[in-house]
Tab-separated table of C-alpha atoms and ligand atoms in Angstrom:
chain	number	residue	atom	x	y	z
X	147	MET	CA	111.897	91.970	80.952
X	148	ARG	CA	111.706	92.504	84.775
X	149	ARG	CA	111.176	89.805	86.460
X	150	ILE	CA	108.747	91.006	89.777
X	151	ALA	CA	108.018	89.197	92.994
X	152	LEU	CA	104.969	89.728	94.012
X	153	LEU	CA	104.122	89.578	98.203
X	154	GLY	CA	100.558	90.028	98.813
X	155	ALA	CA	99.378	88.939	95.847
X	156	THR	CA	95.778	88.894	97.016
X	157	GLY	CA	95.268	92.046	98.474
X	158	SER	CA	94.203	95.289	97.264
X	159	ILE	CA	97.287	96.780	96.438
X	160	GLY	CA	98.134	92.573	94.143
X	161	ARG	CA	95.085	92.621	92.482
X	162	GLN	CA	95.913	96.094	91.227
X	163	ALA	CA	99.888	95.502	91.172
X	164	ILE	CA	98.630	92.007	88.609
X	165	GLU	CA	96.649	93.867	86.112
X	166	VAL	CA	99.704	97.057	85.611
X	167	VAL	CA	101.736	93.886	84.612
X	168	GLU	CA	99.834	92.605	82.593
X	169	ARG	CA	99.212	95.489	80.875
X	170	ASN	CA	103.033	95.894	80.478
X	171	PRO	CA	104.585	93.414	78.089
X	172	GLU	CA	108.199	93.396	79.354
X	173	LEU	CA	106.603	93.113	83.367
X	174	GLU	CA	106.647	89.827	84.041
X	175	LEU	CA	104.897	87.513	87.364
X	176	VAL	CA	107.817	85.456	88.546
X	177	ALA	CA	106.889	84.479	92.480
X	178	LEU	CA	103.334	85.451	93.840
X	179	ALA	CA	102.604	85.277	97.370
X	180	SER	CA	99.659	85.596	100.242
X	181	GLY	CA	98.450	85.730	104.022
X	182	SER	CA	96.268	82.826	103.489
X	183	SER	CA	94.588	83.230	100.525
X	184	ASP	CA	94.981	80.569	97.828
X	185	LEU	CA	96.816	81.544	95.054
X	186	SER	CA	96.916	78.288	93.058
X	187	GLU	CA	94.315	80.018	90.680
X	188	LEU	CA	96.486	82.503	90.162
X	189	ALA	CA	99.953	80.916	89.507
X	190	ALA	CA	98.230	79.155	87.436
X	191	ALA	CA	96.525	82.052	85.048
X	192	HIS	CA	100.188	83.028	84.651
X	193	GLY	CA	102.869	80.392	84.787
X	194	ILE	CA	104.007	81.189	87.722
X	195	GLU	CA	106.005	78.310	89.498
X	196	HIS	CA	107.560	80.333	92.350
X	197	VAL	CA	104.512	80.357	94.885
X	198	GLN	CA	104.283	79.744	98.533
X	199	VAL	CA	101.089	81.313	100.627
X	200	GLY	CA	102.122	82.731	104.299
X	201	GLY	CA	106.241	81.628	106.131
X	202	ASP	CA	108.695	83.175	106.229
X	203	LEU	CA	108.889	84.833	102.063
X	204	THR	CA	113.155	85.381	101.443
X	205	ALA	CA	113.425	81.579	100.274
X	206	LEU	CA	110.998	81.963	97.646
X	207	LEU	CA	112.675	85.595	97.156
X	208	ASP	CA	116.132	83.970	96.714
X	209	ALA	CA	115.326	81.345	94.596
X	210	SER	CA	113.095	83.505	91.964
X	211	GLU	CA	115.645	85.810	91.401
X	212	PRO	CA	113.453	88.737	91.049
X	213	ASP	CA	115.011	92.260	89.164
X	214	VAL	CA	112.071	93.797	91.304
X	215	VAL	CA	110.130	92.729	95.148
X	216	LEU	CA	106.721	94.025	94.965
X	217	ASN	CA	106.083	93.514	99.056
X	218	ALA	CA	102.195	94.442	99.450
X	219	VAL	CA	102.327	92.110	103.122
X	220	VAL	CA	100.017	93.784	105.139
X	221	GLY	CA	101.393	95.209	108.292
X	222	PHE	CA	105.032	93.995	110.531
X	223	ALA	CA	104.870	90.637	109.064
X	224	GLY	CA	106.488	91.915	105.422
X	225	VAL	CA	109.859	92.613	107.142
X	226	GLY	CA	112.073	90.390	106.123
X	227	ALA	CA	111.343	90.949	102.314
X	228	THR	CA	112.521	94.534	103.075
X	229	LEU	CA	115.233	93.272	104.773
X	230	TRP	CA	116.295	90.554	101.692
X	231	ALA	CA	115.416	93.278	99.032
X	232	LEU	CA	117.772	96.465	100.166
X	233	GLU	CA	120.249	92.969	100.877
X	234	HIS	CA	121.050	91.684	97.609
X	235	GLY	CA	120.684	95.193	96.466
X	236	VAL	CA	117.209	94.077	93.776
X	237	THR	CA	114.812	96.565	93.551
X	238	LEU	CA	112.414	97.043	95.975
X	239	ALA	CA	108.843	98.516	95.586
X	240	LEU	CA	107.594	98.972	98.925
X	241	ALA	CA	103.868	99.001	100.092
X	242	ASN	CA	104.400	97.664	102.940
X	243	LYS	CA	105.039	100.849	105.390
X	244	GLU	CA	104.353	98.755	108.401
X	245	SER	CA	108.596	96.647	107.844
X	246	LEU	CA	110.453	101.016	106.428
X	247	VAL	CA	109.136	101.831	109.963
X	248	ALA	CA	109.716	99.314	111.935
X	249	ALA	CA	113.633	98.129	110.677
X	250	GLY	CA	114.105	101.525	109.455
X	251	ASP	CA	117.476	102.174	110.872
X	252	LEU	CA	118.768	97.918	109.685
X	253	ALA	CA	117.020	98.680	106.323
X	254	LEU	CA	118.874	101.906	106.249
X	255	ALA	CA	122.062	99.791	107.010
X	256	ALA	CA	120.716	96.923	104.245
X	257	ARG	CA	120.443	99.386	101.496
X	258	GLU	CA	123.140	100.958	101.666
X	259	ARG	CA	125.175	97.835	101.449
X	260	GLY	CA	123.004	96.350	98.791
X	261	GLY	CA	123.324	99.679	96.518
X	262	GLY	CA	119.526	98.899	95.005
X	263	LEU	CA	116.972	101.297	94.247
X	264	LEU	CA	113.621	101.949	96.416
X	265	LEU	CA	110.914	102.743	95.161
X	266	PRO	CA	108.184	103.690	97.833
X	267	VAL	CA	104.675	102.547	96.686
X	268	ASP	CA	102.569	104.675	99.472
X	269	SER	CA	100.510	107.284	97.654
X	270	GLU	CA	102.245	110.468	99.085
X	271	HIS	CA	105.633	108.792	99.462
X	272	SER	CA	105.955	107.835	95.778
X	273	ALA	CA	105.008	111.772	95.123
X	274	LEU	CA	107.203	112.913	97.155
X	275	HIS	CA	109.815	110.663	95.343
X	276	GLN	CA	109.332	112.526	92.354
X	277	CYS	CA	109.702	115.935	93.921
X	278	LEU	CA	112.940	115.330	95.462
X	279	GLU	CA	114.218	113.801	92.239
X	280	GLY	CA	116.907	115.555	90.856
X	281	ARG	CA	117.262	117.809	93.504
X	282	SER	CA	120.050	118.658	96.060
X	283	PRO	CA	118.734	118.033	100.308
X	284	GLY	CA	120.601	121.636	101.478
X	285	SER	CA	117.807	122.687	98.892
X	286	VAL	CA	114.730	121.045	100.977
X	287	HIS	CA	113.346	122.977	103.495
X	288	SER	CA	109.808	120.607	104.451
X	289	LEU	CA	107.757	118.263	103.111
X	290	VAL	CA	103.236	118.097	103.455
X	291	LEU	CA	102.515	114.383	103.454
X	292	THR	CA	98.472	115.149	102.865
X	293	ALA	CA	95.650	112.729	104.758
X	294	SER	CA	92.197	112.871	103.091
X	295	GLY	CA	90.839	112.954	106.854
X	296	GLY	CA	89.531	109.551	106.714
X	297	PRO	CA	85.669	108.697	106.981
X	298	PHE	CA	85.257	110.232	110.917
X	299	ARG	CA	87.430	114.165	109.779
X	300	GLY	CA	85.080	116.878	111.180
X	301	ARG	CA	84.238	114.083	114.157
X	302	SER	CA	85.242	115.488	117.778
X	303	ARG	CA	86.628	113.026	120.068
X	304	ALA	CA	82.837	112.406	122.315
X	305	ASP	CA	81.994	112.318	118.273
X	306	LEU	CA	83.725	108.718	117.758
X	307	GLY	CA	82.696	106.804	121.476
X	308	ASP	CA	80.467	104.141	119.417
X	309	VAL	CA	81.900	104.351	116.234
X	310	THR	CA	80.718	101.358	113.960
X	311	VAL	CA	83.683	99.060	112.498
X	312	GLU	CA	81.264	99.264	108.966
X	313	GLU	CA	81.278	103.131	109.468
X	314	ALA	CA	85.421	103.247	110.401
X	315	LEU	CA	86.177	101.015	107.152
X	316	ALA	CA	83.722	103.206	104.417
X	317	HIS	CA	86.659	105.042	103.050
X	318	PRO	CA	85.120	107.964	101.306
X	319	THR	CA	88.579	108.751	98.368
X	320	TRP	CA	90.670	105.337	98.445
X	321	ARG	CA	89.871	101.840	97.802
X	322	MET	CA	91.911	100.090	99.968
X	323	GLY	CA	93.020	97.360	102.733
X	324	PRO	CA	91.281	96.621	106.024
X	325	LYS	CA	94.146	96.841	108.590
X	326	VAL	CA	94.912	100.558	106.152
X	327	THR	CA	91.534	101.773	106.700
X	328	ILE	CA	91.330	101.470	109.854
X	329	ASP	CA	94.666	102.831	110.002
X	330	SER	CA	93.249	106.161	107.643
X	331	ALA	CA	89.896	106.426	110.434
X	332	THR	CA	92.594	106.657	113.225
X	333	LEU	CA	95.377	108.892	111.516
X	334	ALA	CA	97.409	105.803	112.964
X	335	ASN	CA	98.220	105.412	108.415
X	336	LYS	CA	99.574	109.042	108.352
X	337	GLY	CA	101.133	107.963	111.645
X	338	LEU	CA	103.121	105.523	110.495
X	339	GLU	CA	103.998	107.436	106.856
X	340	LEU	CA	105.169	110.111	109.463
X	341	ILE	CA	107.231	107.920	110.259
X	342	GLU	CA	108.803	106.303	106.289
X	343	ALA	CA	109.773	110.084	104.991
X	344	HIS	CA	111.896	110.267	106.998
X	345	VAL	CA	113.523	107.277	107.507
X	346	LEU	CA	112.764	107.536	103.404
X	347	PHE	CA	113.954	111.133	102.448
X	348	GLY	CA	117.023	112.054	105.936
X	349	VAL	CA	114.331	114.899	106.066
X	350	PRO	CA	114.111	116.017	109.868
X	351	TYR	CA	111.104	115.221	112.083
X	352	ASP	CA	110.621	118.540	112.614
X	353	SER	CA	110.871	119.783	109.324
X	354	ILE	CA	107.625	117.591	107.763
X	355	GLU	CA	103.647	118.522	108.538
X	356	VAL	CA	100.775	117.098	108.074
X	357	VAL	CA	97.691	118.424	106.429
X	358	VAL	CA	94.196	117.602	105.558
X	359	HIS	CA	93.507	118.095	102.205
X	360	PRO	CA	89.754	116.058	102.030
X	361	ALA	CA	89.525	115.569	97.835
X	362	SER	CA	92.553	113.310	98.435
X	363	VAL	CA	94.334	114.987	95.029
X	364	VAL	CA	97.188	116.492	96.236
X	365	HIS	CA	98.951	113.625	97.253
X	366	ALA	CA	102.468	115.545	98.869
X	367	LEU	CA	104.468	118.849	97.842
X	368	VAL	CA	108.510	120.145	98.903
X	369	ARG	CA	108.884	122.365	100.397
X	370	PHE	CA	111.786	124.469	99.501
X	371	ARG	CA	114.026	127.288	100.979
X	372	ASP	CA	113.937	129.284	97.928
X	373	GLY	CA	110.056	129.467	99.103
X	374	ALA	CA	109.065	128.024	95.801
X	375	ALA	CA	106.335	124.598	96.794
X	376	LEU	CA	106.549	121.722	93.886
X	377	ALA	CA	102.678	119.420	94.641
X	378	HIS	CA	102.129	115.494	93.141
X	379	LEU	CA	98.719	116.401	90.992
X	380	GLY	CA	96.376	112.863	90.703
X	381	HIS	CA	93.398	110.759	90.970
X	382	PRO	CA	93.524	108.615	93.930
X	383	ASP	CA	94.556	105.023	92.568
X	384	MET	CA	97.186	103.145	93.449
X	385	THR	CA	97.719	102.364	90.159
X	386	VAL	CA	99.542	104.412	89.818
X	387	PRO	CA	102.537	104.915	92.523
X	388	ILE	CA	102.530	100.843	91.664
X	389	SER	CA	103.208	101.438	88.294
X	390	TYR	CA	105.793	104.433	88.253
X	391	ALA	CA	106.617	101.902	90.651
X	392	LEU	CA	107.309	98.967	88.378
X	393	THR	CA	108.383	100.681	85.560
X	394	TYR	CA	110.599	103.245	87.084
X	395	PRO	CA	111.691	105.863	84.892
X	396	ASP	CA	109.334	104.834	81.525
X	397	ARG	CA	106.842	106.097	83.269
X	398	ALA	CA	104.763	103.648	81.412
X	399	PRO	CA	101.086	104.750	80.522
X	400	THR	CA	97.697	103.944	83.031
X	401	ASP	CA	94.122	104.057	82.034
X	402	VAL	CA	93.581	106.457	85.422
X	403	PRO	CA	92.353	110.014	83.743
X	404	GLN	CA	93.570	112.866	83.773
X	405	LEU	CA	92.716	115.435	86.004
X	406	ASP	CA	89.801	117.565	84.420
X	407	LEU	CA	90.229	121.042	86.113
X	408	ALA	CA	88.109	123.005	83.366
X	409	ALA	CA	85.555	120.998	85.277
X	410	GLY	CA	86.964	123.285	88.141
X	411	LEU	CA	88.951	121.877	91.050
X	412	THR	CA	88.815	122.955	94.601
X	413	LEU	CA	91.538	122.404	96.811
X	414	GLU	CA	91.043	123.188	100.769
X	415	PHE	CA	94.011	122.251	103.122
X	416	GLU	CA	92.927	122.274	107.686
X	417	ALA	CA	95.213	120.983	110.296
X	418	PRO	CA	94.920	117.665	111.217
X	419	ASP	CA	92.542	117.693	115.232
X	420	LEU	CA	94.862	115.616	117.233
X	421	GLU	CA	93.284	115.675	119.770
X	422	ALA	CA	90.018	113.975	118.110
X	423	PHE	CA	92.281	111.730	116.519
X	424	PRO	CA	96.024	111.596	118.721
X	425	LEU	CA	97.463	108.281	117.271
X	426	LEU	CA	98.853	111.107	115.301
X	427	GLY	CA	100.165	112.617	117.344
X	428	LEU	CA	102.114	109.600	119.199
X	429	ALA	CA	103.902	107.898	116.337
X	430	ARG	CA	104.949	111.956	116.051
X	431	ARG	CA	105.892	111.154	119.664
X	432	ALA	CA	107.909	107.352	118.689
X	433	GLY	CA	109.823	108.914	115.496
X	434	GLU	CA	111.224	111.529	117.162
X	435	ALA	CA	112.375	108.783	120.321
X	436	GLY	CA	114.062	106.787	118.030
X	437	GLY	CA	115.311	103.102	118.345
X	438	THR	CA	112.822	100.438	118.707
X	439	PHE	CA	109.804	103.058	119.805
X	440	PRO	CA	108.794	103.360	115.884
X	441	ALA	CA	108.560	99.516	116.130
X	442	ALA	CA	106.755	99.427	119.433
X	443	PHE	CA	104.185	101.625	117.715
X	444	ASN	CA	103.485	100.033	114.767
X	445	ALA	CA	102.904	95.902	116.771
X	446	ALA	CA	100.794	97.708	119.543
X	447	ASN	CA	98.566	99.518	116.477
X	448	GLU	CA	98.670	95.520	114.857
X	449	VAL	CA	97.666	94.176	118.113
X	450	ALA	CA	95.006	96.939	118.981
X	451	VAL	CA	93.766	97.249	115.062
X	452	ALA	CA	93.160	93.210	114.631
X	453	ALA	CA	91.391	94.111	118.500
X	454	PHE	CA	89.052	96.830	116.705
X	455	LEU	CA	88.021	94.743	113.566
X	456	ASP	CA	87.348	92.167	115.239
X	457	GLY	CA	84.227	93.908	117.503
X	458	ARG	CA	86.580	93.014	121.339
X	459	LEU	CA	87.915	96.916	121.382
X	460	PRO	CA	86.308	100.560	121.516
X	461	PHE	CA	87.511	103.108	118.543
X	462	LEU	CA	88.870	105.630	121.565
X	463	ALA	CA	90.428	102.650	122.909
X	464	VAL	CA	93.033	101.405	119.758
X	465	PRO	CA	94.905	105.202	120.385
X	466	GLU	CA	94.317	104.162	124.577
X	467	VAL	CA	95.996	100.626	124.522
X	468	VAL	CA	99.192	102.115	121.766
X	469	GLU	CA	99.974	104.800	124.460
X	470	ALA	CA	99.394	102.671	127.630
X	471	ALA	CA	101.969	100.109	125.298
X	472	LEU	CA	104.648	102.924	124.819
X	473	ASP	CA	104.863	104.494	128.465
X	474	ASP	CA	106.248	100.458	128.701
X	475	VAL	CA	108.713	99.400	126.062
X	476	ASP	CA	112.384	99.972	126.672
X	477	GLY	CA	113.033	101.660	123.299
X	478	ALA	CA	116.427	100.546	122.307
X	479	PRO	CA	117.840	100.730	119.029
X	480	ALA	CA	117.637	96.602	117.390
X	481	ARG	CA	121.374	96.013	116.927
X	482	ASP	CA	119.456	92.709	114.197
X	483	LEU	CA	116.682	91.267	113.394
X	484	ALA	CA	116.732	89.387	116.185
X	485	ASP	CA	116.350	91.701	119.043
X	486	LEU	CA	113.725	93.756	116.838
X	487	LEU	CA	111.934	90.740	116.432
X	488	GLU	CA	112.724	90.638	120.394
X	489	ALA	CA	111.114	94.045	120.859
X	490	ASP	CA	107.826	93.977	118.168
X	491	ALA	CA	107.157	90.947	121.188
X	492	GLU	CA	107.217	93.403	123.507
X	493	ALA	CA	105.363	95.878	121.917
X	494	ARG	CA	103.211	93.342	121.110
X	495	ARG	CA	101.994	91.163	124.934
X	496	LEU	CA	101.813	94.542	126.596
X	497	ALA	CA	99.454	95.859	123.417
X	498	GLY	CA	97.173	92.173	123.722
X	499	ALA	CA	97.342	93.025	127.939
X	500	VAL	CA	95.914	96.869	127.732
X	501	PRO	CA	92.751	96.570	130.138
X	502	VAL	CA	90.017	98.162	127.684
X	503	SER	CA	87.595	100.477	130.648
W	751	LIG	MG1	99.957	106.675	101.826
């Protein structure tokens, strides 16, 4: 039996994870957490005693003694659970990319001490993990992250002035929660994923490329020094990376269909438009600057996305708020969680105070 703590149980990843657990008799849910949704019905249906809504999740994790923590919390709120799993050497199935972006150095130090597995549940990073497994780091030339381009691919900056929340939430290929869907429309998601890839795989930023691939069939590629590249292909369905992480290394079967190549499959790629979608470039700059700049990028982006979803901020102001906040933070490295919380709070305060024209 593999005991799973599912954090973010009512979100898009959480619901699909429950389907994966129900399919696999060797997986058992032992703890459930959500940010604010009631869990009593779900807990009763699965006979789970360790349940928590909101707050610090570390006591829940201590009490439920999981073998795997599936962290599908949204945003910086997931940091505590990420650090708990890494510190305790408990397998971390990580769907909360924000925690790795914000707490990168602390997370790597905790993983070093804990010695457990860190399995990404982000389609691109799961793909990279699979393409890199068993390869020597010296043989790797570069990583390629693919981006769908989101609902506004092909639009110029001038065409983005009056887009609505509903339009931004209409993602062409992936079914996801609202935060990551808006991040996909601004390309902030790919920026967060760029930093996530750097932290996970230790590859320098100038060796991680982002390309737009509208079909979302190729999830990532690894280029090797001999000129070969390995790509990971599949239908855009989060069931696969969730199942991969929860049943690692067995690759349990799923109900996701195989690719039908004979029916025709055209793979198109293009460069991202950094002028229309400046958050990707801002994330790269924050990542290269290091320290708590990535945490500040993430915090300011969370504030701006929440304001956009509330109708308080136009779409084009989201990157403006993030850029203004990044200009004002000091970005000094965090020595501990208290430092990180302070850097996060400072970036949120600055982002919240940016005047919007
Ligand atoms: Mg992704």
